[in-house]
XYZ file of N, CA, C and O in Angstrom:
584
model
N -8.461 -1.840 23.073
C -8.740 -0.724 22.188
C -8.829 -1.264 20.761
O -8.075 -2.137 20.371
N -9.729 -0.719 19.980
C -9.864 -1.224 18.617
C -9.331 -0.218 17.608
O -9.236 0.977 17.888
N -8.964 -0.748 16.459
C -8.471 0.051 15.338
C -9.321 -0.265 14.134
O -9.821 -1.371 13.992
N -9.405 0.702 13.238
C -10.079 0.452 11.974
C -9.026 0.328 10.891
O -8.091 1.133 10.808
N -9.198 -0.690 10.075
C -8.305 -0.941 8.952
C -9.116 -0.961 7.678
O -10.290 -1.331 7.678
N -8.481 -0.578 6.593
C -9.103 -0.734 5.284
C -8.398 -1.915 4.629
O -7.178 -2.010 4.660
N -9.173 -2.838 4.081
C -8.583 -4.013 3.448
C -8.662 -3.869 1.934
O -9.569 -3.230 1.398
N -7.675 -4.484 1.272
C -7.611 -4.420 -0.180
C -6.834 -5.622 -0.687
O -6.187 -6.332 0.077
N -6.910 -5.835 -1.990
C -6.249 -6.979 -2.602
C -5.126 -6.553 -3.533
O -5.238 -5.552 -4.238
N -4.062 -7.357 -3.501
C -2.948 -7.230 -4.422
C -2.526 -8.645 -4.771
O -2.219 -9.440 -3.873
N -2.551 -8.971 -6.050
C -2.137 -10.302 -6.513
C -2.868 -11.425 -5.776
O -2.277 -12.447 -5.434
N -4.153 -11.226 -5.512
C -4.954 -12.262 -4.863
C -4.744 -12.382 -3.363
O -5.376 -13.215 -2.719
N -3.884 -11.566 -2.779
C -3.635 -11.576 -1.338
C -4.356 -10.395 -0.695
O -4.491 -9.332 -1.313
N -4.793 -10.584 0.549
C -5.515 -9.527 1.248
C -4.562 -8.802 2.193
O -3.876 -9.425 3.000
N -4.544 -7.478 2.072
C -3.712 -6.617 2.895
C -4.615 -5.612 3.601
O -5.774 -5.432 3.237
N -4.038 -4.932 4.592
C -4.775 -3.885 5.292
C -3.802 -2.814 5.743
O -2.619 -3.073 5.946
N -4.321 -1.590 5.880
C -3.571 -0.494 6.484
C -4.525 0.250 7.410
O -5.742 0.209 7.245
N -3.940 0.939 8.376
C -4.723 1.716 9.317
C -5.480 2.806 8.564
O -4.887 3.529 7.757
N -6.752 2.920 8.813
C -7.584 3.875 8.075
C -7.147 5.321 8.325
O -7.352 6.197 7.486
N -6.488 5.584 9.455
C -6.046 6.944 9.761
C -4.928 7.407 8.823
O -4.669 8.599 8.720
N -4.265 6.477 8.142
C -3.194 6.838 7.205
C -3.724 7.069 5.791
O -2.972 7.502 4.913
N -5.008 6.813 5.569
C -5.594 6.938 4.229
C -6.172 8.343 4.056
O -6.960 8.813 4.864
N -5.756 8.999 2.987
C -6.304 10.317 2.669
C -7.496 10.197 1.718
O -8.475 10.907 1.852
N -7.362 9.321 0.733
C -8.462 9.103 -0.208
C -8.189 7.862 -1.037
O -7.075 7.343 -1.060
N -9.229 7.425 -1.719
C -9.121 6.305 -2.649
C -9.559 6.843 -3.999
O -10.659 7.390 -4.131
N -8.666 6.726 -4.980
C -8.911 7.306 -6.304
C -9.058 6.208 -7.354
O -8.402 5.181 -7.269
N -9.851 6.507 -8.351
C -9.903 5.624 -9.515
C -8.538 5.657 -10.192
O -7.765 6.615 -10.029
N -8.243 4.628 -10.948
C -6.953 4.563 -11.639
C -6.778 5.769 -12.549
O -7.683 6.161 -13.301
N -5.613 6.371 -12.464
C -5.198 7.464 -13.333
C -3.836 7.094 -13.884
O -2.952 6.725 -13.112
N -3.632 7.155 -15.189
C -2.303 6.843 -15.725
C -1.233 7.743 -15.100
O -1.474 8.917 -14.844
N -0.073 7.158 -14.867
C 1.018 7.890 -14.236
C 1.989 8.404 -15.295
O 2.049 7.885 -16.406
N 2.749 9.407 -14.914
C 3.845 9.907 -15.734
C 5.118 9.273 -15.197
O 5.453 9.464 -14.025
N 5.790 8.494 -16.037
C 7.024 7.817 -15.616
C 8.130 8.836 -15.392
O 8.185 9.860 -16.066
N 9.005 8.515 -14.466
C 10.159 9.354 -14.184
C 11.433 8.547 -14.374
O 11.450 7.342 -14.094
N 12.497 9.193 -14.815
C 13.766 8.472 -14.945
C 14.449 8.322 -13.582
O 14.197 9.109 -12.665
N 15.285 7.329 -13.467
C 16.149 7.134 -12.298
C 15.396 6.987 -10.984
O 15.824 7.507 -9.954
N 14.259 6.304 -11.004
C 13.547 5.981 -9.769
C 13.521 4.451 -9.638
O 13.723 3.739 -10.621
N 13.293 3.933 -8.436
C 13.243 2.478 -8.272
C 12.187 1.843 -9.174
O 11.199 2.492 -9.544
N 12.391 0.573 -9.480
C 11.491 -0.137 -10.406
C 10.045 -0.176 -9.923
O 9.124 -0.277 -10.721
N 9.807 -0.079 -8.639
C 8.452 -0.170 -8.098
C 7.716 1.177 -8.087
O 6.556 1.240 -7.711
N 8.371 2.250 -8.489
C 7.692 3.542 -8.597
C 7.075 3.611 -9.991
O 7.788 3.689 -10.989
N 5.746 3.567 -10.020
C 5.041 3.562 -11.303
C 5.120 4.916 -11.990
O 4.975 5.007 -13.200
N 5.326 5.962 -11.206
C 5.400 7.311 -11.752
C 4.742 8.284 -10.797
O 4.662 8.031 -9.591
N 4.258 9.385 -11.338
C 3.594 10.406 -10.529
C 2.267 10.780 -11.190
O 2.085 10.606 -12.395
N 1.344 11.286 -10.365
C 0.080 11.832 -10.856
C -0.130 13.190 -10.208
O 0.488 13.512 -9.186
N -1.000 13.972 -10.801
C -1.345 15.283 -10.269
C -2.509 15.106 -9.300
O -3.593 14.696 -9.688
N -2.266 15.405 -8.036
C -3.302 15.337 -7.016
C -3.659 16.755 -6.607
O -3.033 17.346 -5.727
N -4.617 17.339 -7.299
C -5.050 18.715 -7.033
C -3.878 19.684 -6.917
O -3.738 20.428 -5.952
N -2.988 19.617 -7.904
C -1.865 20.545 -7.965
C -0.605 20.062 -7.265
O 0.411 20.734 -7.305
N -0.654 18.913 -6.632
C 0.507 18.355 -5.941
C 0.994 17.126 -6.697
O 0.188 16.315 -7.154
N 2.301 16.994 -6.822
C 2.883 15.820 -7.476
C 2.858 14.664 -6.481
O 3.434 14.752 -5.397
N 2.165 13.587 -6.831
C 2.005 12.428 -5.956
C 2.765 11.235 -6.521
O 2.405 10.727 -7.583
N 3.834 10.787 -5.844
C 4.508 9.563 -6.294
C 3.583 8.371 -6.097
O 2.903 8.274 -5.069
N 3.553 7.486 -7.089
C 2.683 6.312 -7.035
C 3.542 5.054 -7.054
O 4.349 4.859 -7.962
N 3.364 4.234 -6.028
C 4.123 3.002 -5.863
C 3.285 1.826 -6.341
O 2.114 1.703 -5.965
N 3.885 0.985 -7.160
C 3.255 -0.268 -7.559
C 3.482 -1.228 -6.392
O 4.577 -1.738 -6.193
N 2.448 -1.443 -5.583
C 2.604 -2.227 -4.360
C 3.066 -3.646 -4.640
O 3.915 -4.180 -3.920
N 2.560 -4.253 -5.687
C 2.992 -5.615 -6.030
C 4.492 -5.650 -6.297
O 5.209 -6.509 -5.779
N 4.986 -4.725 -7.083
C 6.424 -4.679 -7.388
C 7.234 -4.366 -6.135
O 8.306 -4.936 -5.923
N 6.736 -3.486 -5.283
C 7.446 -3.132 -4.043
C 7.577 -4.353 -3.133
O 8.567 -4.498 -2.421
N 6.590 -5.234 -3.171
C 6.608 -6.429 -2.333
C 7.413 -7.570 -2.954
O 7.479 -8.659 -2.404
N 8.009 -7.310 -4.119
C 8.850 -8.324 -4.751
C 8.126 -9.218 -5.737
O 8.678 -10.213 -6.197
N 6.899 -8.885 -6.065
C 6.131 -9.661 -7.026
C 6.236 -9.014 -8.397
O 6.888 -7.997 -8.571
N 5.550 -9.581 -9.377
C 5.608 -9.024 -10.731
C 4.903 -7.667 -10.756
O 3.980 -7.417 -9.996
N 5.368 -6.809 -11.636
C 4.795 -5.466 -11.751
C 3.345 -5.526 -12.208
O 2.960 -6.393 -12.999
N 2.554 -4.610 -11.718
C 1.145 -4.518 -12.083
C 1.008 -3.894 -13.465
O 1.720 -2.944 -13.796
N 0.115 -4.432 -14.247
C -0.264 -3.805 -15.514
C -1.632 -3.179 -15.273
O -2.660 -3.827 -15.443
N -1.652 -1.916 -14.826
C -2.899 -1.295 -14.380
C -3.952 -1.191 -15.476
O -3.638 -0.973 -16.644
N -5.184 -1.377 -15.029
C -6.354 -1.203 -15.893
C -7.303 -0.237 -15.185
O -7.038 0.195 -14.060
N -8.419 0.051 -15.824
C -9.414 0.937 -15.221
C -9.989 0.350 -13.935
O -10.571 1.067 -13.123
N -9.818 -0.941 -13.695
C -10.333 -1.586 -12.485
C -9.424 -1.386 -11.276
O -9.849 -1.610 -10.139
N -8.175 -0.996 -11.486
C -7.253 -0.765 -10.383
C -7.577 0.566 -9.705
O -8.228 1.430 -10.299
N -7.114 0.710 -8.471
C -7.321 1.962 -7.746
C -5.995 2.413 -7.139
O -5.063 1.621 -7.005
N -5.954 3.680 -6.776
C -4.801 4.249 -6.093
C -5.266 4.668 -4.700
O -6.187 5.478 -4.569
N -4.632 4.077 -3.685
C -4.907 4.479 -2.312
C -3.883 5.545 -1.956
O -2.679 5.291 -2.004
N -4.362 6.742 -1.635
C -3.473 7.841 -1.272
C -3.259 7.787 0.234
O -4.214 7.878 1.015
N -1.994 7.614 0.629
C -1.654 7.502 2.046
C -0.829 8.702 2.481
O -0.187 9.362 1.664
N -0.854 8.938 3.776
C -0.033 10.004 4.364
C 0.804 9.371 5.460
O 0.271 8.835 6.433
N 2.123 9.429 5.284
C 3.059 8.869 6.256
C 4.135 9.909 6.512
O 4.795 10.367 5.573
N 4.307 10.273 7.761
C 5.330 11.258 8.136
C 5.246 12.520 7.286
O 6.237 12.972 6.731
N 4.060 13.047 7.136
C 3.812 14.291 6.391
C 4.077 14.182 4.892
O 4.140 15.197 4.204
N 4.268 12.964 4.382
C 4.459 12.787 2.943
C 3.321 11.935 2.383
O 2.893 10.972 3.013
N 2.865 12.308 1.205
C 1.795 11.585 0.554
C 2.377 10.612 -0.463
O 3.335 10.944 -1.174
N 1.803 9.422 -0.531
C 2.196 8.393 -1.494
C 0.928 7.731 -2.001
O -0.017 7.528 -1.244
N 0.942 7.362 -3.264
C -0.146 6.571 -3.809
C 0.297 5.120 -3.898
O 1.463 4.838 -4.191
N -0.604 4.199 -3.634
C -0.325 2.771 -3.749
C -1.298 2.173 -4.759
O -2.518 2.316 -4.607
N -0.769 1.523 -5.802
C -1.624 0.850 -6.772
C -2.033 -0.489 -6.181
O -1.178 -1.299 -5.791
N -3.347 -0.717 -6.079
C -3.876 -1.983 -5.594
C -4.931 -2.482 -6.577
O -5.465 -1.711 -7.375
N -5.212 -3.780 -6.497
C -6.180 -4.374 -7.422
C -7.607 -3.938 -7.108
O -8.375 -3.627 -8.020
N -7.969 -3.939 -5.826
C -9.326 -3.577 -5.427
C -9.357 -3.299 -3.936
O -8.626 -3.932 -3.174
N -10.210 -2.377 -3.517
C -10.423 -2.107 -2.104
C -11.614 -2.951 -1.667
O -12.606 -3.053 -2.388
N -11.504 -3.550 -0.485
C -12.536 -4.475 -0.028
C -13.457 -3.873 1.029
O -14.578 -3.498 0.733
N -12.974 -3.775 2.279
C -13.818 -3.397 3.403
C -13.091 -2.492 4.369
O -11.870 -2.380 4.346
N -13.875 -1.923 5.272
C -13.336 -1.292 6.472
C -13.694 -2.228 7.609
O -14.855 -2.616 7.760
N -12.688 -2.626 8.387
C -12.909 -3.573 9.475
C -12.361 -3.004 10.773
O -11.439 -2.195 10.767
N -12.936 -3.440 11.876
C -12.435 -3.074 13.199
C -11.774 -4.287 13.813
O -12.315 -5.396 13.742
N -10.602 -4.079 14.395
C -9.896 -5.166 15.061
C -9.415 -4.676 16.427
O -9.266 -3.480 16.642
N -9.183 -5.595 17.316
C -8.594 -5.267 18.610
C -7.086 -5.225 18.428
O -6.516 -6.043 17.701
N -6.409 -4.279 19.090
C -4.957 -4.149 18.957
C -4.236 -5.453 19.230
O -3.292 -5.806 18.551
N -4.678 -6.197 20.218
C -4.013 -7.444 20.578
C -4.218 -8.578 19.589
O -3.592 -9.629 19.707
N -5.072 -8.380 18.591
C -5.352 -9.464 17.640
C -4.327 -9.546 16.507
O -4.317 -10.505 15.747
N -3.450 -8.546 16.396
C -2.419 -8.579 15.355
C -1.264 -9.436 15.845
O -0.698 -9.191 16.906
N -0.952 -10.471 15.070
C 0.131 -11.378 15.420
C 1.372 -11.022 14.617
O 1.280 -10.554 13.487
N 2.525 -11.278 15.203
C 3.788 -11.015 14.510
C 3.892 -11.882 13.271
O 3.465 -13.038 13.286
N 4.485 -11.343 12.194
C 4.665 -12.170 10.992
C 5.713 -13.238 11.263
O 6.584 -13.066 12.119
N 5.632 -14.337 10.537
C 6.638 -15.387 10.714
C 8.012 -14.882 10.283
O 8.126 -14.067 9.380
N 9.028 -15.353 10.962
C 10.390 -14.953 10.637
C 10.933 -15.908 9.589
O 11.169 -17.081 9.857
N 11.073 -15.400 8.367
C 11.651 -16.186 7.281
C 12.652 -15.306 6.560
O 12.534 -14.091 6.557
N 13.618 -15.926 5.966
C 14.632 -15.148 5.254
C 14.305 -15.005 3.778
O 14.890 -14.191 3.103
N 13.343 -15.790 3.289
C 13.102 -15.783 1.851
C 11.902 -14.945 1.423
O 11.697 -14.737 0.246
N 11.104 -14.462 2.359
C 9.893 -13.744 1.997
C 10.143 -12.239 1.977
O 10.399 -11.626 3.015
N 10.036 -11.630 0.803
C 10.298 -10.190 0.647
C 9.209 -9.333 1.280
O 9.412 -8.147 1.504
N 8.046 -9.919 1.590
C 6.927 -9.159 2.136
C 7.106 -8.882 3.629
O 6.738 -7.816 4.117
N 7.684 -9.807 4.368
C 7.758 -9.737 5.832
C 8.327 -8.419 6.364
O 7.769 -7.854 7.311
N 9.395 -7.845 5.800
C 9.906 -6.583 6.352
C 8.909 -5.421 6.287
O 9.062 -4.434 7.000
N 7.893 -5.544 5.461
C 6.909 -4.475 5.300
C 5.632 -4.711 6.097
O 4.671 -3.967 5.970
N 5.612 -5.758 6.933
C 4.410 -6.104 7.683
C 4.479 -5.647 9.126
O 5.499 -5.785 9.793
N 3.356 -5.115 9.595
C 3.180 -4.870 11.017
C 2.811 -6.194 11.676
O 3.191 -6.463 12.801
N 2.044 -7.004 10.947
C 1.643 -8.300 11.468
C 0.532 -8.904 10.640
O 0.205 -8.416 9.553
N -0.037 -9.969 11.179
C -1.119 -10.697 10.523
C -2.329 -10.726 11.442
O -2.191 -10.795 12.659
N -3.502 -10.681 10.844
C -4.740 -10.771 11.611
C -5.701 -11.679 10.847
O -5.710 -11.678 9.612
N -6.468 -12.463 11.591
C -7.461 -13.335 10.973
C -8.807 -12.628 11.004
O -9.270 -12.209 12.067
N -9.414 -12.470 9.836
C -10.747 -11.887 9.708
C -11.634 -12.910 9.029
O -11.385 -13.268 7.877
N -12.635 -13.374 9.766
C -13.516 -14.428 9.291
C -12.664 -15.631 8.897
O -11.959 -16.174 9.722
N -12.660 -16.020 7.657
C -11.909 -17.216 7.246
C -10.645 -16.869 6.460
O -10.067 -17.718 5.797
N -10.185 -15.625 6.546
C -9.018 -15.225 5.745
C -7.935 -14.590 6.604
O -8.209 -13.963 7.628
N -6.712 -14.772 6.163
C -5.557 -14.169 6.820
C -5.264 -12.850 6.112
O -5.144 -12.810 4.890
N -5.146 -11.782 6.868
C -4.917 -10.451 6.321
C -3.552 -9.966 6.787
O -3.235 -10.034 7.974
N -2.754 -9.481 5.842
C -1.442 -8.937 6.154
C -1.576 -7.433 6.383
O -2.008 -6.706 5.487
N -1.232 -6.991 7.597
C -1.319 -5.575 7.943
C 0.019 -4.933 7.611
O 1.053 -5.313 8.161
N -0.010 -3.980 6.682
C 1.219 -3.336 6.228
C 1.706 -2.285 7.213
O 0.913 -1.577 7.835
N 3.017 -2.169 7.310
C 3.663 -1.117 8.080
C 4.043 -0.044 7.065
O 5.066 -0.153 6.382
N 3.212 0.973 6.932
C 3.425 1.992 5.898
C 4.754 2.728 6.020
O 5.396 2.976 4.999
N 5.221 3.087 7.221
C 6.521 3.773 7.272
C 7.657 2.933 6.675
O 8.497 3.464 5.952
N 7.673 1.633 6.918
C 8.754 0.817 6.343
C 8.552 0.626 4.844
O 9.505 0.550 4.087
N 7.309 0.595 4.417
C 7.004 0.411 2.996
C 7.397 1.628 2.171
O 7.830 1.506 1.038
N 7.255 2.802 2.745
C 7.502 4.038 1.998
C 8.822 4.696 2.368
O 9.130 5.770 1.866
N 9.606 4.077 3.251
C 10.901 4.648 3.639
C 11.914 4.380 2.554
O 12.469 3.307 2.435
N 12.130 5.355 1.721
C 13.065 5.200 0.607
C 13.485 6.581 0.141
O 12.657 7.376 -0.292
N 14.760 6.867 0.204
C 15.233 8.198 -0.190
C 14.999 8.458 -1.669
O 14.714 9.574 -2.070
N 15.109 7.406 -2.491
C 14.871 7.595 -3.936
C 13.420 7.992 -4.193
O 13.125 8.770 -5.080
N 12.513 7.448 -3.393
C 11.109 7.771 -3.553
C 10.850 9.218 -3.155
O 10.072 9.907 -3.789
N 11.505 9.677 -2.122
C 11.343 11.077 -1.697
C 11.782 12.029 -2.790
O 11.193 13.091 -2.972
N 12.803 11.640 -3.533
C 13.273 12.492 -4.621
C 12.283 12.554 -5.773
O 12.275 13.508 -6.539
N 11.408 11.539 -5.880
C 10.425 11.519 -6.963
C 9.360 12.592 -6.742
O 8.760 13.071 -7.676
N 9.130 12.953 -5.484
C 8.092 13.927 -5.182
C 8.524 15.279 -5.453
O 8.967 16.110 -5.656
């Protein structure tokens, strides 16, 4: 059985998420910062009357915080009936993969990205990290931001 993934870049690395979890892709919109939220929550934006928490994906993965520009985009995802925005550098492609082609991520204790991965898949000549959105967005502090 095949799945469709949308690929995108963050800090020069290629990531993907299941296209069924994507609600829309928005141009960068400045966020409103909130007090007492985790460092990786960039703030919130108004999504047609709904408050949408926006996560800086680079910061969430343990990398340096993104300094968003007009070239960045927000991928609006839906996980467990909750909407979240993810700041990414650029959206690349929609690709189809076979379920069996996703390999388990390597087990390392030093990589902050691994707990958020469903696995890795090779597309053409590049390695793509497939994100596990429920683990990425599972955070009680983030729920309070909404």
